[in-house]
Amino acid sequence: MNQLGLTVADLATLAPELTLLITAIVLTLIDLFLPENAKRHSIAFLALLGIATSIFFVSQAFGPEQVISILSTSYRVDDFANLMKLIILGGTALIILMSVGSLDKQQVVHKGEYYYLLLPAAIGAMIMVSSADLITLFVGLELLSITSYIMVGMNKKNARSAEAAFKYIVQGGIASAIILYGMTFLYGLSGSTNLAVIRDAISQNADAFGPMIYLSLFLMLAGLGFKIAAAPFHAWAPDVYQGSPSPIAAFLAVVSKAAAIALLFRIMLNVFFYVGSDTTFIYFDAMLAIQVLAAAAIIIGNVLALRQTNVKRLLAYSGVANAGYLLIPISANGFFNNFSELFFYLVAYLLMNIGIFAALMIVSQNNEDDEVNEELSAFSGLYYRSPWSAVATVLLVISLAGIPISAGFTGKMYILFGSIREQDYWLAAVMIAGSIISFFYYFGIIRQMFMRSNEQKAVFRSVPLQVVLWFCAILTLALGLYPNLVLEFVSSLFSVPEDLFFL
Amino acid sequence: MFENFPILSVITFSPLIGILILAFINRENGKWLRIVGIATTFIPLILTGILYSQFNKASSASQFTEHFTWLQFPLNLDGLRVESLTLEFNYSLGVDGFSLPLLLLTAFIVSMAAFASVNIKTRWKTFYILFLLLEIGILGVFLAKDLLMFFIFFELTLVPMFFLIGIWGYQNKERAANRFLIYNGLGSAIMLIAFLIIITTAGLTQVGDTANYIYTGSIDTIMQNLNDPNSYANTNVENNPSHLSEAMQTTVFIMLLIAFGIKLPIFPFHTWMLRVHAEAPPAVVMIHSGILLKMGAYGLVRFGVLLFPDHALNWAFVLAVLGAINIIYGAINAFSQSDFKLILAYSSISHMGIILIGLAAFNDIGFQGLIIQLISHGLISALMFLLVGSFYERTQTTAIDKLGGLAKAVPFMSAALLFAGMALLGLPSLSGFVGELLAFMALFEKYPIVTLISTLGIILAAAYVLRGVMKITFGPLDEQLQQQVKQDARLIEVIPMVSLMAFIILLGVYPSIVTDITQATVVDFLEQILSNGG
């Protein structure tokens, strides 16, 4: 039944998103009534509580007997969406946790706003992964983007932060416009904004509409390429990461990227899947385009990361390369293992990236003054200053470099298996060459920690940061030893026809 | 004995005990850190000794095998008409006549290197932890019976080595560590792609008669599939993504040759190992030159040759020529070096060439020669670098121009150096001679000209060894040196020197201690290679 309005039953379906929305509103009010100079820790913990509740609601929605589709089939709650929501919520929770106690050091003045802007950003990401309609999809994308613009500029007194926010808003706005422009072609061709209707319309008329479908495809690919920071659309990432507070940089690197990747995955497999005819092979060209984008991101990201001395810029370029690895499963032809490959690597990427940002915050800040050193030299002599933090960081760096035993290795190996299984040997070669290049800069961090001495101040002591660091490091190792924890969970829930396609 | 006891796992992971104890010792407490570090290496040594006594020499099969499924990646079934499809990796260990000698060598050399690490003056705690981690990796490499297991253990040696070179090495240690990491990372990367190609084709197996299918990394299954004309890998029909075509097989073989050629190293992939030899601390070079290079030879035979025998046979001449190039190139360069460490590094390249010569012959004498050469070179180079470390500690240099006449100052060490030199140049009744003789004899029947050219390397070996050793031990003693060098070898240095010398003599006069274990396996290998490849 295609029902237009919102019913009470639909509200229950939307429970995870609504929980976050209500939490955000409550937090706004609390912030209003708290004295000006009070610590905002309570807000952070209430936000965490809200996310925990939301995760609970998501877990209740797992494995529905029938995919729930509401609001005139524009919003879907399937296991694809649920699994991606887990990543988004888990990532946001870790980011809130690592912000507690560090916001002063990151010179974020408006701490209340900081926390209740993170929640709408997460809602935006959740809408993106759940939408089955161009309009909801775009609303989610903009909700995420606009809150991100503000959060990047949170450090108001710093010119670099302001510059980053300005760059991000201008370039992000252009990217959104490009995506929207690409969508208009789809609407023009099909007369609908519903992805399933669009697929039926364009696959029947692939020959006639060919050029326009290509145009729409490439426009959307370029716009989403910007959002996931895949080369050659990555130029904003280093500047923005460098200018924004570290937890927000981690948010952009993990949550925003995951949501945009999920969106791309949906669109590619729903709108363009096997669209084409005997004369035009739109789907295969689309897959090839993504493969080329992935290869470019891997090569450019890894090569440019080599010369970075600022850790955040380095992580930005490493994020570009990782966007490339994440694109490979999307471009795999026909072999339907790609979702579990993508999901596993996303989990690994989330853990190691948030972990390494936590490590960076531990070494770049200190308890005595407000000085922040985010150059590579911040890691120097960490082994002497705090041996256990150094060990945790080594686990994370090894995972980032893709060396066993770590989740990063298993994830990359799984993706590699997929592309070799598909006989995309060149892509496998590019991917592995990129990993080798990345050894140079990842081991640069290890060199700083173990082979340089440092007379600097002691590292920043903060319980939440240590919790995040060790949580990520241990899970990275555990998933490397026993990846089935995640894989069996995914395989027990996910099935391509039910959870991915809008039949 | 050991029927239900996982002896191989215990051997592989026994260094973990030491790591755990070390973690709880204060990092300033150098004495105890050393004692625990050295003592721990004796656990695997004693256990492999027991293993040797229990090993059934008549059998060519893997013994003491352990097997359970470690990773199962459930693959998506939508659109496939099967009940289950999984990517499966096994925790699978086993030892046969080819891996047992190398296992014994590993346990022995690591213990000797642990003694040599008394030269290490700083950060003992981290040193011994990494040292023991490295041992786990090497032991695992020789025991793994699954492609992914092998790869993981192979990679496990990478990170500790990076630290061991980069922290405790000489002047240019960090560049050497980087070089090591990148070259070996590249080799591992090529190996991983080759392995995954094998797994996605020859690894596809039907479980019994059910509709359950697995992609497996198990070496035995893969070998079965490659030799079975009805397996998926050998079925050439349209739309069979698991078909491993002839061209693809050649590609995979070449990839494996390069991957292990970097480790061995085969010319021109050798530049990284020169730096490691020159910059790493002596204890680490003992392991590196003594064992890690052998992993390349082991992998080449175990995967390159045994999985693709027909390609290996076709490439026999290429292997022989590569071996000859290694021998001659290494020997000529060794002759022109002025740093004793680099003389030894080039001599390692030269001696690794002999392994390729033995392999290229593809007969049982050649194989026996190959294995003996692996063991013998492991022992000799370990002894050499042990001595280099001891000399360096006293003289602060390894440039042969600056050394001379040390026979007067340190007679025992000089005698040991002379002994090691004799072993290296292949003096009969020492181990180096046996391996060389067998390898050259084996190849002579097949490619006499290549063999004759390679034997030139032996003559050159005498020249460069004598040039280096004689200059260091005899001649006038420099006054400054006389002041510096006072103490001959201490007991802790004498123990490993004498043990290594004893085994070099034993292997030289009684090579059967190795050939007895390997005989059955070598015969079986050759049967497989010639029947499947012929």
JSON list of C-alpha atoms in Angstrom, two decimals, chain B residues 312-416:
[
{"chain": "B", "resi": 312, "resn": "ALA", "atom": "CA", "xyz": [59.28, -25.35, -13.08]},
{"chain": "B", "resi": 313, "resn": "LEU", "atom": "CA", "xyz": [60.65, -28.03, -15.40]},
{"chain": "B", "resi": 314, "resn": "ASN", "atom": "CA", "xyz": [60.27, -25.75, -18.40]},
{"chain": "B", "resi": 315, "resn": "TRP", "atom": "CA", "xyz": [62.08, -23.04, -16.54]},
{"chain": "B", "resi": 316, "resn": "ALA", "atom": "CA", "xyz": [64.88, -25.28, -15.29]},
{"chain": "B", "resi": 317, "resn": "PHE", "atom": "CA", "xyz": [67.40, -23.70, -17.64]},
{"chain": "B", "resi": 318, "resn": "VAL", "atom": "CA", "xyz": [66.38, -20.20, -16.56]},
{"chain": "B", "resi": 319, "resn": "LEU", "atom": "CA", "xyz": [66.75, -21.21, -12.92]},
{"chain": "B", "resi": 320, "resn": "ALA", "atom": "CA", "xyz": [70.20, -22.63, -13.63]},
{"chain": "B", "resi": 321, "resn": "VAL", "atom": "CA", "xyz": [71.29, -19.46, -15.41]},
{"chain": "B", "resi": 322, "resn": "LEU", "atom": "CA", "xyz": [69.90, -17.28, -12.62]},
{"chain": "B", "resi": 323, "resn": "GLY", "atom": "CA", "xyz": [71.84, -19.42, -10.18]},
{"chain": "B", "resi": 324, "resn": "ALA", "atom": "CA", "xyz": [75.03, -19.04, -12.20]},
{"chain": "B", "resi": 325, "resn": "ILE", "atom": "CA", "xyz": [74.56, -15.26, -12.41]},
{"chain": "B", "resi": 326, "resn": "ASN", "atom": "CA", "xyz": [74.08, -15.10, -8.64]},
{"chain": "B", "resi": 327, "resn": "ILE", "atom": "CA", "xyz": [77.20, -17.16, -8.02]},
{"chain": "B", "resi": 328, "resn": "ILE", "atom": "CA", "xyz": [79.46, -15.20, -10.35]},
{"chain": "B", "resi": 329, "resn": "TYR", "atom": "CA", "xyz": [78.02, -11.75, -9.60]},
{"chain": "B", "resi": 330, "resn": "GLY", "atom": "CA", "xyz": [78.18, -12.33, -5.85]},
{"chain": "B", "resi": 331, "resn": "ALA", "atom": "CA", "xyz": [81.71, -13.70, -5.99]},
{"chain": "B", "resi": 332, "resn": "ILE", "atom": "CA", "xyz": [83.11, -10.91, -8.18]},
{"chain": "B", "resi": 333, "resn": "ASN", "atom": "CA", "xyz": [81.56, -8.22, -6.03]},
{"chain": "B", "resi": 334, "resn": "ALA", "atom": "CA", "xyz": [82.67, -9.90, -2.83]},
{"chain": "B", "resi": 335, "resn": "PHE", "atom": "CA", "xyz": [86.19, -9.76, -4.16]},
{"chain": "B", "resi": 336, "resn": "SER", "atom": "CA", "xyz": [86.09, -6.00, -4.68]},
{"chain": "B", "resi": 337, "resn": "GLN", "atom": "CA", "xyz": [84.60, -4.97, -1.33]},
{"chain": "B", "resi": 338, "resn": "SER", "atom": "CA", "xyz": [86.63, -3.36, 1.40]},
{"chain": "B", "resi": 339, "resn": "ASP", "atom": "CA", "xyz": [84.10, -3.83, 4.20]},
{"chain": "B", "resi": 340, "resn": "PHE", "atom": "CA", "xyz": [84.13, -7.34, 5.63]},
{"chain": "B", "resi": 341, "resn": "LYS", "atom": "CA", "xyz": [80.36, -7.27, 6.21]},
{"chain": "B", "resi": 342, "resn": "LEU", "atom": "CA", "xyz": [79.78, -6.53, 2.54]},
{"chain": "B", "resi": 343, "resn": "ILE", "atom": "CA", "xyz": [82.16, -9.31, 1.51]},
{"chain": "B", "resi": 344, "resn": "LEU", "atom": "CA", "xyz": [79.98, -11.66, 3.49]},
{"chain": "B", "resi": 345, "resn": "ALA", "atom": "CA", "xyz": [76.78, -10.15, 2.09]},
{"chain": "B", "resi": 346, "resn": "TYR", "atom": "CA", "xyz": [77.93, -10.73, -1.49]},
{"chain": "B", "resi": 347, "resn": "SER", "atom": "CA", "xyz": [79.16, -14.17, -0.59]},
{"chain": "B", "resi": 348, "resn": "SER", "atom": "CA", "xyz": [75.62, -14.92, 0.65]},
{"chain": "B", "resi": 349, "resn": "ILE", "atom": "CA", "xyz": [74.27, -13.93, -2.77]},
{"chain": "B", "resi": 350, "resn": "SER", "atom": "CA", "xyz": [76.84, -16.22, -4.32]},
{"chain": "B", "resi": 351, "resn": "HIS", "atom": "CA", "xyz": [75.92, -19.12, -2.07]},
{"chain": "B", "resi": 352, "resn": "MET", "atom": "CA", "xyz": [72.21, -18.68, -2.61]},
{"chain": "B", "resi": 353, "resn": "GLY", "atom": "CA", "xyz": [72.95, -19.17, -6.30]},
{"chain": "B", "resi": 354, "resn": "ILE", "atom": "CA", "xyz": [74.09, -22.70, -5.49]},
{"chain": "B", "resi": 355, "resn": "ILE", "atom": "CA", "xyz": [70.61, -23.38, -4.18]},
{"chain": "B", "resi": 356, "resn": "LEU", "atom": "CA", "xyz": [69.12, -22.47, -7.54]},
{"chain": "B", "resi": 357, "resn": "ILE", "atom": "CA", "xyz": [71.69, -24.71, -9.24]},
{"chain": "B", "resi": 358, "resn": "GLY", "atom": "CA", "xyz": [70.67, -27.62, -7.05]},
{"chain": "B", "resi": 359, "resn": "LEU", "atom": "CA", "xyz": [67.01, -26.93, -7.74]},
{"chain": "B", "resi": 360, "resn": "ALA", "atom": "CA", "xyz": [67.42, -26.61, -11.50]},
{"chain": "B", "resi": 361, "resn": "ALA", "atom": "CA", "xyz": [68.88, -30.12, -11.75]},
{"chain": "B", "resi": 362, "resn": "PHE", "atom": "CA", "xyz": [65.55, -31.67, -10.72]},
{"chain": "B", "resi": 363, "resn": "ASN", "atom": "CA", "xyz": [67.06, -34.90, -9.49]},
{"chain": "B", "resi": 364, "resn": "ASP", "atom": "CA", "xyz": [67.53, -36.31, -6.03]},
{"chain": "B", "resi": 365, "resn": "ILE", "atom": "CA", "xyz": [71.20, -35.40, -5.72]},
{"chain": "B", "resi": 366, "resn": "GLY", "atom": "CA", "xyz": [70.38, -31.81, -6.58]},
{"chain": "B", "resi": 367, "resn": "PHE", "atom": "CA", "xyz": [67.60, -31.64, -4.04]},
{"chain": "B", "resi": 368, "resn": "GLN", "atom": "CA", "xyz": [69.76, -33.12, -1.33]},
{"chain": "B", "resi": 369, "resn": "GLY", "atom": "CA", "xyz": [72.47, -30.63, -2.23]},
{"chain": "B", "resi": 370, "resn": "LEU", "atom": "CA", "xyz": [69.95, -27.81, -2.03]},
{"chain": "B", "resi": 371, "resn": "ILE", "atom": "CA", "xyz": [68.81, -28.77, 1.45]},
{"chain": "B", "resi": 372, "resn": "ILE", "atom": "CA", "xyz": [72.33, -29.33, 2.76]},
{"chain": "B", "resi": 373, "resn": "GLN", "atom": "CA", "xyz": [73.43, -26.04, 1.25]},
{"chain": "B", "resi": 374, "resn": "LEU", "atom": "CA", "xyz": [70.53, -24.28, 3.01]},
{"chain": "B", "resi": 375, "resn": "ILE", "atom": "CA", "xyz": [71.51, -25.74, 6.37]},
{"chain": "B", "resi": 376, "resn": "SER", "atom": "CA", "xyz": [75.23, -25.38, 5.85]},
{"chain": "B", "resi": 377, "resn": "HIS", "atom": "CA", "xyz": [75.07, -21.77, 4.71]},
{"chain": "B", "resi": 378, "resn": "GLY", "atom": "CA", "xyz": [72.77, -21.02, 7.63]},
{"chain": "B", "resi": 379, "resn": "LEU", "atom": "CA", "xyz": [75.36, -22.35, 10.07]},
{"chain": "B", "resi": 380, "resn": "ILE", "atom": "CA", "xyz": [78.38, -20.78, 8.37]},
{"chain": "B", "resi": 381, "resn": "SER", "atom": "CA", "xyz": [76.91, -17.33, 7.88]},
{"chain": "B", "resi": 382, "resn": "ALA", "atom": "CA", "xyz": [75.61, -17.34, 11.45]},
{"chain": "B", "resi": 383, "resn": "LEU", "atom": "CA", "xyz": [79.12, -18.14, 12.67]},
{"chain": "B", "resi": 384, "resn": "MET", "atom": "CA", "xyz": [80.63, -15.49, 10.41]},
{"chain": "B", "resi": 385, "resn": "PHE", "atom": "CA", "xyz": [78.33, -12.73, 11.62]},
{"chain": "B", "resi": 386, "resn": "LEU", "atom": "CA", "xyz": [78.71, -13.81, 15.20]},
{"chain": "B", "resi": 387, "resn": "LEU", "atom": "CA", "xyz": [82.45, -13.27, 14.74]},
{"chain": "B", "resi": 388, "resn": "VAL", "atom": "CA", "xyz": [81.93, -10.02, 12.89]},
{"chain": "B", "resi": 389, "resn": "GLY", "atom": "CA", "xyz": [79.90, -8.78, 15.83]},
{"chain": "B", "resi": 390, "resn": "SER", "atom": "CA", "xyz": [82.56, -9.82, 18.32]},
{"chain": "B", "resi": 391, "resn": "PHE", "atom": "CA", "xyz": [85.33, -8.21, 16.28]},
{"chain": "B", "resi": 392, "resn": "TYR", "atom": "CA", "xyz": [83.35, -5.04, 15.80]},
{"chain": "B", "resi": 393, "resn": "GLU", "atom": "CA", "xyz": [82.74, -4.75, 19.50]},
{"chain": "B", "resi": 394, "resn": "ARG", "atom": "CA", "xyz": [86.51, -4.66, 20.03]},
{"chain": "B", "resi": 395, "resn": "THR", "atom": "CA", "xyz": [87.76, -2.79, 16.98]},
{"chain": "B", "resi": 396, "resn": "GLN", "atom": "CA", "xyz": [84.80, -0.52, 16.15]},
{"chain": "B", "resi": 397, "resn": "THR", "atom": "CA", "xyz": [85.30, -1.18, 12.46]},
{"chain": "B", "resi": 398, "resn": "THR", "atom": "CA", "xyz": [84.82, -3.87, 9.86]},
{"chain": "B", "resi": 399, "resn": "ALA", "atom": "CA", "xyz": [86.83, -2.21, 7.09]},
{"chain": "B", "resi": 400, "resn": "ILE", "atom": "CA", "xyz": [89.52, -4.75, 6.23]},
{"chain": "B", "resi": 401, "resn": "ASP", "atom": "CA", "xyz": [92.06, -2.00, 5.50]},
{"chain": "B", "resi": 402, "resn": "LYS", "atom": "CA", "xyz": [92.01, -0.95, 9.11]},
{"chain": "B", "resi": 403, "resn": "LEU", "atom": "CA", "xyz": [92.25, -4.47, 10.50]},
{"chain": "B", "resi": 404, "resn": "GLY", "atom": "CA", "xyz": [95.26, -6.75, 10.61]},
{"chain": "B", "resi": 405, "resn": "GLY", "atom": "CA", "xyz": [97.34, -9.01, 12.76]},
{"chain": "B", "resi": 406, "resn": "LEU", "atom": "CA", "xyz": [94.55, -9.81, 15.16]},
{"chain": "B", "resi": 407, "resn": "ALA", "atom": "CA", "xyz": [95.77, -13.39, 15.47]},
{"chain": "B", "resi": 408, "resn": "LYS", "atom": "CA", "xyz": [98.23, -12.14, 18.06]},
{"chain": "B", "resi": 409, "resn": "ALA", "atom": "CA", "xyz": [95.71, -10.13, 20.02]},
{"chain": "B", "resi": 410, "resn": "VAL", "atom": "CA", "xyz": [92.73, -12.50, 19.95]},
{"chain": "B", "resi": 411, "resn": "PRO", "atom": "CA", "xyz": [93.98, -15.95, 18.96]},
{"chain": "B", "resi": 412, "resn": "PHE", "atom": "CA", "xyz": [90.77, -17.86, 19.64]},
{"chain": "B", "resi": 413, "resn": "MET", "atom": "CA", "xyz": [88.54, -15.54, 17.69]},
{"chain": "B", "resi": 414, "resn": "SER", "atom": "CA", "xyz": [91.02, -15.44, 14.84]},
{"chain": "B", "resi": 415, "resn": "ALA", "atom": "CA", "xyz": [91.14, -19.21, 14.71]},
{"chain": "B", "resi": 416, "resn": "ALA", "atom": "CA", "xyz": [87.36, -19.33, 14.63]}
]
